[in-house]
PDB file of C-alpha atoms in Angstrom:
ATOM      1  CA  MET B   1      62.226 121.372  80.417  1.00 49.00           C
ATOM      2  CA  ARG B   2      63.167 117.772  81.799  1.00 52.00           C
ATOM      3  CA  ASN B   3      65.952 117.265  79.218  1.00 50.00           C
ATOM      4  CA  LEU B   4      67.089 120.828  80.091  1.00 44.00           C
ATOM      5  CA  TYR B   5      67.289 120.166  83.578  1.00 47.00           C
ATOM      6  CA  LYS B   6      69.109 116.898  83.262  1.00 48.00           C
ATOM      7  CA  ASN B   7      71.506 118.525  80.718  1.00 44.00           C
ATOM      8  CA  ILE B   8      72.295 121.145  83.375  1.00 41.00           C
ATOM      9  CA  LEU B   9      72.799 118.412  86.119  1.00 42.00           C
ATOM     10  CA  LEU B  10      75.313 116.599  83.836  1.00 44.00           C
ATOM     11  CA  PHE B  11      77.413 119.895  82.843  1.00 41.00           C
ATOM     12  CA  ALA B  12      77.460 120.760  86.800  1.00 41.00           C
ATOM     13  CA  ALA B  13      78.820 117.136  87.411  1.00 43.00           C
ATOM     14  CA  VAL B  14      81.379 117.218  84.815  1.00 38.00           C
ATOM     15  CA  LEU B  15      82.501 120.770  85.596  1.00 42.00           C
ATOM     16  CA  PHE B  16      82.772 119.690  89.408  1.00 42.00           C
ATOM     17  CA  SER B  17      84.663 116.318  88.426  1.00 39.00           C
ATOM     18  CA  GLY B  18      87.225 118.506  86.383  1.00 42.00           C
ATOM     19  CA  ASN B  19      87.921 121.138  89.310  1.00 44.00           C
ATOM     20  CA  ALA B  20      88.333 118.364  91.556  1.00 37.00           C
ATOM     21  CA  LEU B  21      91.058 116.493  89.702  1.00 36.00           C
ATOM     22  CA  ALA B  22      92.799 119.985  88.892  1.00 40.00           C
ATOM     23  CA  GLN B  23      92.602 120.562  92.732  1.00 43.00           C
ATOM     24  CA  ASN B  24      94.016 116.925  93.229  1.00 46.00           C
ATOM     25  CA  ALA B  25      96.732 117.267  90.417  1.00 64.00           C
ATOM     26  CA  HIS B  26     100.211 116.877  91.885  1.00 74.00           C
ATOM     27  CA  PHE B  27     102.978 118.614  90.182  1.00 82.00           C
ATOM     28  CA  VAL B  28     106.837 117.878  90.495  1.00 90.00           C
ATOM     29  CA  GLU B  29     109.361 120.725  90.735  1.00 91.00           C
ATOM     30  CA  HIS B  30     112.404 118.648  92.251  1.00 93.00           C
ATOM     31  CA  GLY B  31     113.825 115.289  91.749  1.00 96.00           C
ATOM     32  CA  THR B  32     115.906 113.181  89.482  1.00 97.00           C
ATOM     33  CA  ILE B  33     115.090 111.073  86.516  1.00 98.00           C
ATOM     34  CA  GLU B  34     116.981 108.009  85.314  1.00 98.00           C
ATOM     35  CA  PHE B  35     117.438 107.711  81.746  1.00 98.00           C
ATOM     36  CA  GLU B  36     117.975 104.567  79.574  1.00 98.00           C
ATOM     37  CA  LYS B  37     119.587 105.549  76.112  1.00 97.00           C
ATOM     38  CA  ARG B  38     119.595 102.696  73.483  1.00 97.00           C
ATOM     39  CA  SER B  39     121.355 102.925  69.943  1.00 96.00           C
ATOM     40  CA  ASN B  40     120.396 100.348  67.523  1.00 96.00           C
ATOM     41  CA  MET B  41     124.082  99.198  66.521  1.00 94.00           C
ATOM     42  CA  TYR B  42     123.221  96.628  63.775  1.00 96.00           C
ATOM     43  CA  ALA B  43     121.622  99.829  61.837  1.00 96.00           C
ATOM     44  CA  ILE B  44     124.251 102.340  62.530  1.00 94.00           C
ATOM     45  CA  ILE B  45     126.999  99.898  61.202  1.00 94.00           C
ATOM     46  CA  LYS B  46     124.814  99.112  58.625  1.00 94.00           C
ATOM     47  CA  LYS B  47     124.823 102.794  57.428  1.00 94.00           C
ATOM     48  CA  LYS B  48     128.370 102.892  57.257  1.00 93.00           C
ATOM     49  CA  ILE B  49     128.802  99.911  54.583  1.00 93.00           C
ATOM     50  CA  ASN B  50     129.480 101.068  50.959  1.00 94.00           C
ATOM     51  CA  LYS B  51     130.637  99.785  47.991  1.00 93.00           C
ATOM     52  CA  ASP B  52     134.156 101.013  48.726  1.00 93.00           C
ATOM     53  CA  ASN B  53     134.952  99.279  52.415  1.00 92.00           C
ATOM     54  CA  GLU B  54     132.190  96.322  52.084  1.00 92.00           C
ATOM     55  CA  THR B  55     134.936  93.792  51.560  1.00 94.00           C
ATOM     56  CA  TYR B  56     136.314  94.161  55.046  1.00 91.00           C
ATOM     57  CA  TYR B  57     133.075  95.591  56.344  1.00 92.00           C
ATOM     58  CA  LEU B  58     130.616  92.642  55.781  1.00 95.00           C
ATOM     59  CA  PRO B  59     132.625  90.357  57.574  1.00 94.00           C
ATOM     60  CA  ALA B  60     133.215  92.511  60.539  1.00 93.00           C
ATOM     61  CA  PHE B  61     129.758  93.167  60.794  1.00 93.00           C
ATOM     62  CA  ASP B  62     128.694  89.648  60.584  1.00 95.00           C
ATOM     63  CA  GLN B  63     131.102  88.615  63.160  1.00 94.00           C
ATOM     64  CA  TYR B  64     129.791  91.471  65.248  1.00 93.00           C
ATOM     65  CA  LYS B  65     126.229  90.184  65.369  1.00 94.00           C
ATOM     66  CA  LYS B  66     127.278  87.110  66.235  1.00 94.00           C
ATOM     67  CA  THR B  67     128.920  88.515  69.492  1.00 92.00           C
ATOM     68  CA  ASN B  68     126.984  91.630  70.401  1.00 93.00           C
ATOM     69  CA  PRO B  69     123.694  92.438  71.295  1.00 94.00           C
ATOM     70  CA  GLN B  70     121.580  94.584  68.609  1.00 95.00           C
ATOM     71  CA  PHE B  71     121.534  97.811  71.080  1.00 95.00           C
ATOM     72  CA  LYS B  72     124.037  99.756  72.889  1.00 93.00           C
ATOM     73  CA  VAL B  73     122.612 100.496  76.277  1.00 94.00           C
ATOM     74  CA  SER B  74     123.495 103.499  78.619  1.00 94.00           C
ATOM     75  CA  LYS B  75     121.943 104.954  81.386  1.00 97.00           C
ATOM     76  CA  SER B  76     122.116 108.753  82.364  1.00 97.00           C
ATOM     77  CA  THR B  77     120.447 110.849  85.294  1.00 98.00           C
ATOM     78  CA  LEU B  78     118.900 114.259  85.165  1.00 98.00           C
ATOM     79  CA  SER B  79     118.632 116.108  88.690  1.00 97.00           C
ATOM     80  CA  PHE B  80     116.546 119.103  88.285  1.00 97.00           C
ATOM     81  CA  ASN B  81     114.725 121.941  90.067  1.00 95.00           C
ATOM     82  CA  ARG B  82     112.694 125.031  88.733  1.00 93.00           C
ATOM     83  CA  ASN B  83     115.984 126.901  88.218  1.00 95.00           C
ATOM     84  CA  LYS B  84     118.611 124.162  87.260  1.00 96.00           C
ATOM     85  CA  SER B  85     119.450 121.005  86.097  1.00 97.00           C
ATOM     86  CA  ILE B  86     122.227 118.442  85.448  1.00 97.00           C
ATOM     87  CA  TYR B  87     122.481 115.916  83.100  1.00 97.00           C
ATOM     88  CA  LYS B  88     125.130 113.107  83.597  1.00 96.00           C
ATOM     89  CA  TRP B  89     126.184 109.462  82.977  1.00 94.00           C
ATOM     90  CA  GLN B  90     126.446 106.502  84.827  1.00 90.00           C
ATOM     91  CA  PRO B  91     129.767 104.622  84.933  1.00 82.00           C
ATOM     92  CA  THR B  92     129.990 101.729  82.213  1.00 73.00           C
ATOM     93  CA  ASP B  93     132.537  99.483  81.477  1.00 64.00           C
ATOM     94  CA  GLU B  94     133.849 101.232  77.936  1.00 57.00           C
ATOM     95  CA  ALA B  95     136.043  98.088  76.977  1.00 52.00           C
ATOM     96  CA  ALA B  96     133.200  95.529  77.183  1.00 52.00           C
ATOM     97  CA  GLY B  97     132.279  95.083  73.469  1.00 56.00           C
ATOM     98  CA  ASN B  98     133.562  98.261  72.332  1.00 64.00           C
ATOM     99  CA  THR B  99     135.510  97.440  68.837  1.00 77.00           C
ATOM    100  CA  TRP B 100     136.534  99.737  66.170  1.00 79.00           C
ATOM    101  CA  LEU B 101     133.300  98.806  64.335  1.00 81.00           C
ATOM    102  CA  SER B 102     130.929  99.498  67.212  1.00 79.00           C
ATOM    103  CA  ARG B 103     132.887 103.016  67.658  1.00 83.00           C
ATOM    104  CA  ASP B 104     129.935 105.875  67.084  1.00 84.00           C
ATOM    105  CA  ALA B 105     130.482 109.452  68.281  1.00 79.00           C
ATOM    106  CA  PHE B 106     126.902 110.183  68.525  1.00 79.00           C
ATOM    107  CA  ALA B 107     126.512 106.414  70.331  1.00 82.00           C
ATOM    108  CA  ASP B 108     129.121 106.885  72.467  1.00 84.00           C
ATOM    109  CA  LEU B 109     128.600 110.560  73.453  1.00 84.00           C
ATOM    110  CA  ARG B 110     129.047 111.212  77.349  1.00 87.00           C
ATOM    111  CA  ASN B 111     128.817 114.915  77.633  1.00 91.00           C
ATOM    112  CA  THR B 112     127.774 116.127  81.594  1.00 95.00           C
ATOM    113  CA  ILE B 113     125.349 119.217  80.881  1.00 96.00           C
ATOM    114  CA  LEU B 114     124.745 121.730  83.817  1.00 97.00           C
ATOM    115  CA  THR B 115     121.578 124.034  82.444  1.00 97.00           C
ATOM    116  CA  ASP B 116     120.305 127.351  83.976  1.00 97.00           C
ATOM    117  CA  PHE B 117     116.716 128.067  82.829  1.00 96.00           C
ATOM    118  CA  ASP B 118     117.009 131.679  84.542  1.00 95.00           C
ATOM    119  CA  SER B 119     119.540 132.576  82.289  1.00 96.00           C
ATOM    120  CA  ASN B 120     118.981 130.400  79.418  1.00 95.00           C
ATOM    121  CA  THR B 121     122.483 129.033  79.455  1.00 97.00           C
ATOM    122  CA  SER B 122     123.985 125.646  79.614  1.00 96.00           C
ATOM    123  CA  LEU B 123     127.719 124.626  80.380  1.00 95.00           C
ATOM    124  CA  SER B 124     128.573 121.211  79.299  1.00 94.00           C
ATOM    125  CA  GLN B 125     131.675 119.016  80.051  1.00 91.00           C
ATOM    126  CA  LYS B 126     132.733 117.410  76.623  1.00 83.00           C
ATOM    127  CA  ASN B 127     135.188 114.816  76.331  1.00 77.00           C
ATOM    128  CA  VAL B 128     136.785 114.892  72.756  1.00 70.00           C
ATOM    129  CA  TYR B 129     139.921 112.599  71.932  1.00 66.00           C
ATOM    130  CA  GLU B 130     140.174 111.798  75.499  1.00 71.00           C
ATOM    131  CA  GLU B 131     140.455 115.719  76.452  1.00 76.00           C
ATOM    132  CA  LEU B 132     138.026 117.624  78.466  1.00 82.00           C
ATOM    133  CA  TYR B 133     136.613 120.544  77.492  1.00 84.00           C
ATOM    134  CA  LEU B 134     134.217 122.804  79.258  1.00 91.00           C
ATOM    135  CA  VAL B 135     131.726 125.000  76.774  1.00 92.00           C
ATOM    136  CA  LYS B 136     129.334 127.686  77.858  1.00 95.00           C
ATOM    137  CA  ASP B 137     126.399 128.309  75.471  1.00 94.00           C
ATOM    138  CA  SER B 138     122.759 129.792  74.982  1.00 95.00           C
ATOM    139  CA  LEU B 139     120.101 127.202  75.048  1.00 95.00           C
ATOM    140  CA  ARG B 140     119.382 125.841  71.773  1.00 92.00           C
ATOM    141  CA  LYS B 141     115.870 127.322  70.479  1.00 94.00           C
ATOM    142  CA  ILE B 142     113.879 124.270  68.928  1.00 96.00           C
ATOM    143  CA  ASN B 143     110.696 125.208  66.962  1.00 97.00           C
ATOM    144  CA  TRP B 144     108.737 122.175  68.670  1.00 98.00           C
ATOM    145  CA  LYS B 145     105.165 121.073  66.920  1.00 98.00           C
ATOM    146  CA  ILE B 146     103.045 119.815  69.865  1.00 98.00           C
ATOM    147  CA  THR B 147     100.650 117.050  68.526  1.00 98.00           C
ATOM    148  CA  ASP B 148      97.764 115.212  70.081  1.00 97.00           C
ATOM    149  CA  GLU B 149      99.635 112.119  70.044  1.00 98.00           C
ATOM    150  CA  THR B 150      99.948 110.621  74.074  1.00 98.00           C
ATOM    151  CA  ARG B 151     101.552 107.746  75.783  1.00 98.00           C
ATOM    152  CA  GLU B 152     102.737 106.746  79.491  1.00 98.00           C
ATOM    153  CA  ILE B 153     106.359 106.685  80.395  1.00 98.00           C
ATOM    154  CA  ALA B 154     107.768 105.961  83.779  1.00 98.00           C
ATOM    155  CA  GLY B 155     104.347 106.542  85.325  1.00 96.00           C
ATOM    156  CA  TYR B 156     103.600 109.924  83.595  1.00 97.00           C
ATOM    157  CA  ASP B 157     101.024 110.740  80.960  1.00 98.00           C
ATOM    158  CA  CYS B 158     103.143 112.378  78.156  1.00 98.00           C
ATOM    159  CA  ARG B 159     102.431 114.316  74.780  1.00 98.00           C
ATOM    160  CA  ARG B 160     104.222 113.938  71.610  1.00 99.00           C
ATOM    161  CA  ALA B 161     106.149 116.696  69.973  1.00 99.00           C
ATOM    162  CA  ASN B 162     108.251 117.030  66.846  1.00 98.00           C
ATOM    163  CA  ALA B 163     111.071 119.366  65.502  1.00 98.00           C
ATOM    164  CA  LEU B 164     113.778 119.543  63.278  1.00 96.00           C
ATOM    165  CA  ILE B 165     117.205 120.708  64.728  1.00 94.00           C
ATOM    166  CA  MET B 166     120.644 121.505  62.654  1.00 89.00           C
ATOM    167  CA  ASP B 167     118.349 121.653  59.417  1.00 87.00           C
ATOM    168  CA  SER B 168     118.184 117.986  58.838  1.00 90.00           C
ATOM    169  CA  ILE B 169     117.547 116.026  62.303  1.00 94.00           C
ATOM    170  CA  TYR B 170     114.493 114.697  62.677  1.00 97.00           C
ATOM    171  CA  VAL B 171     113.316 114.519  66.857  1.00 98.00           C
ATOM    172  CA  VAL B 172     110.450 113.337  68.649  1.00 99.00           C
ATOM    173  CA  ALA B 173     109.917 114.176  72.304  1.00 99.00           C
ATOM    174  CA  TYR B 174     107.377 113.224  74.849  1.00 99.00           C
ATOM    175  CA  PHE B 175     107.042 115.482  77.543  1.00 99.00           C
ATOM    176  CA  THR B 176     104.713 115.750  80.776  1.00 98.00           C
ATOM    177  CA  ASN B 177     103.195 118.940  82.234  1.00 96.00           C
ATOM    178  CA  GLN B 178     103.300 117.295  85.626  1.00 97.00           C
ATOM    179  CA  ILE B 179     106.943 118.075  85.799  1.00 97.00           C
ATOM    180  CA  GLU B 180     106.902 121.860  85.616  1.00 92.00           C
ATOM    181  CA  VAL B 181     110.445 122.016  84.465  1.00 96.00           C
ATOM    182  CA  SER B 182     111.045 122.852  80.759  1.00 96.00           C
ATOM    183  CA  GLY B 183     114.098 120.360  80.641  1.00 97.00           C
ATOM    184  CA  GLY B 184     115.059 117.176  79.046  1.00 98.00           C
ATOM    185  CA  PRO B 185     118.008 114.517  78.417  1.00 97.00           C
ATOM    186  CA  GLU B 186     121.197 115.996  76.583  1.00 94.00           C
ATOM    187  CA  SER B 187     120.410 119.618  75.747  1.00 92.00           C
ATOM    188  CA  PHE B 188     116.944 119.255  74.949  1.00 96.00           C
ATOM    189  CA  THR B 189     114.453 121.824  76.366  1.00 97.00           C
ATOM    190  CA  GLY B 190     111.843 124.341  75.510  1.00 96.00           C
ATOM    191  CA  LEU B 191     108.637 122.212  76.052  1.00 98.00           C
ATOM    192  CA  PRO B 192     105.819 122.961  78.557  1.00 97.00           C
ATOM    193  CA  GLY B 193     106.882 120.469  80.830  1.00 97.00           C
ATOM    194  CA  MET B 194     109.853 117.828  81.244  1.00 98.00           C
ATOM    195  CA  ILE B 195     110.902 115.661  78.534  1.00 99.00           C
ATOM    196  CA  LEU B 196     110.862 112.041  79.567  1.00 99.00           C
ATOM    197  CA  GLY B 197     110.958 110.426  76.147  1.00 99.00           C
ATOM    198  CA  LEU B 198     113.437 111.303  73.077  1.00 98.00           C
ATOM    199  CA  ALA B 199     113.993 109.599  69.988  1.00 98.00           C
ATOM    200  CA  LEU B 200     115.986 110.281  66.837  1.00 97.00           C
ATOM    201  CA  PRO B 201     114.726 108.109  64.212  1.00 97.00           C
ATOM    202  CA  HIS B 202     117.168 108.448  61.720  1.00 95.00           C
ATOM    203  CA  GLU B 203     120.251 108.264  63.838  1.00 95.00           C
ATOM    204  CA  ASN B 204     118.864 105.197  65.445  1.00 97.00           C
ATOM    205  CA  MET B 205     118.857 106.433  69.008  1.00 97.00           C
ATOM    206  CA  THR B 206     116.193 106.757  72.085  1.00 98.00           C
ATOM    207  CA  TRP B 207     116.161 108.131  75.487  1.00 98.00           C
ATOM    208  CA  PHE B 208     113.463 107.075  77.864  1.00 99.00           C
ATOM    209  CA  ALA B 209     112.979 107.659  81.464  1.00 99.00           C
ATOM    210  CA  THR B 210     112.598 104.927  83.462  1.00 98.00           C
ATOM    211  CA  LYS B 211     112.268 106.016  86.888  1.00 98.00           C
ATOM    212  CA  VAL B 212     111.333 109.615  88.091  1.00 97.00           C
ATOM    213  CA  THR B 213     112.148 110.254  91.988  1.00 96.00           C
ATOM    214  CA  GLU B 214     110.571 113.419  93.328  1.00 93.00           C
ATOM    215  CA  THR B 215     112.901 115.154  96.069  1.00 89.00           C
ATOM    216  CA  THR B 216     111.539 117.563  98.967  1.00 72.00           C
ATOM    217  CA  VAL B 217     113.003 120.671  99.755  1.00 55.00           C
ATOM    218  CA  PRO B 218     113.413 121.516 103.506  1.00 50.00           C
ATOM    219  CA  GLU B 219     111.248 124.524 104.258  1.00 47.00           C
ATOM    220  CA  LYS B 220     113.395 127.675 105.601  1.00 46.00           C
ATOM    221  CA  ASP B 221     113.009 128.653 109.342  1.00 42.00           C
TER     222      ASP B 221
END
């Protein structure tokens, strides 16, 4: 009987502490996230080298490694509320270290994307061969598989999810349900929370949040 009483008290204590944590949990609905995109240019360039071009690619690649860092880094921001988000890039000096060898369509992608979660649509401003285009589309449906793996990103507890897009591109995402918006960098959405980390392992690219700033919305009179 004494052991039963102890178990009841222990269960009550755990239940109370869990309820207290849930009541004190803070969820973000409006804010701005700063992302850092890192492209492993050494790996990307190496994949382009084959028997047909190695005579001029290999010397150029060796020279590139002497004068350029392994990772090309670019920064972007995602501003969001419960209904919409806008993803845009910070200005960079494109001329710095930009050679024919380092140009890569995916690594250099700089789309501005407005996402409407209510209508499940996006409006993208794309730069193609120095021409700007506006493209409206439905949000991509991604068959995410959520795992038990967790990690902390920018101060938020995140859970890992995996997916395959375009039949062949493997995607790893880390999302947090502490930000109650089903958004993320680029056009990646569809998880029960905000994506703060994104990796395309076979494309040698990652996007990770470095800072999350919550914004307050003025109350209406």
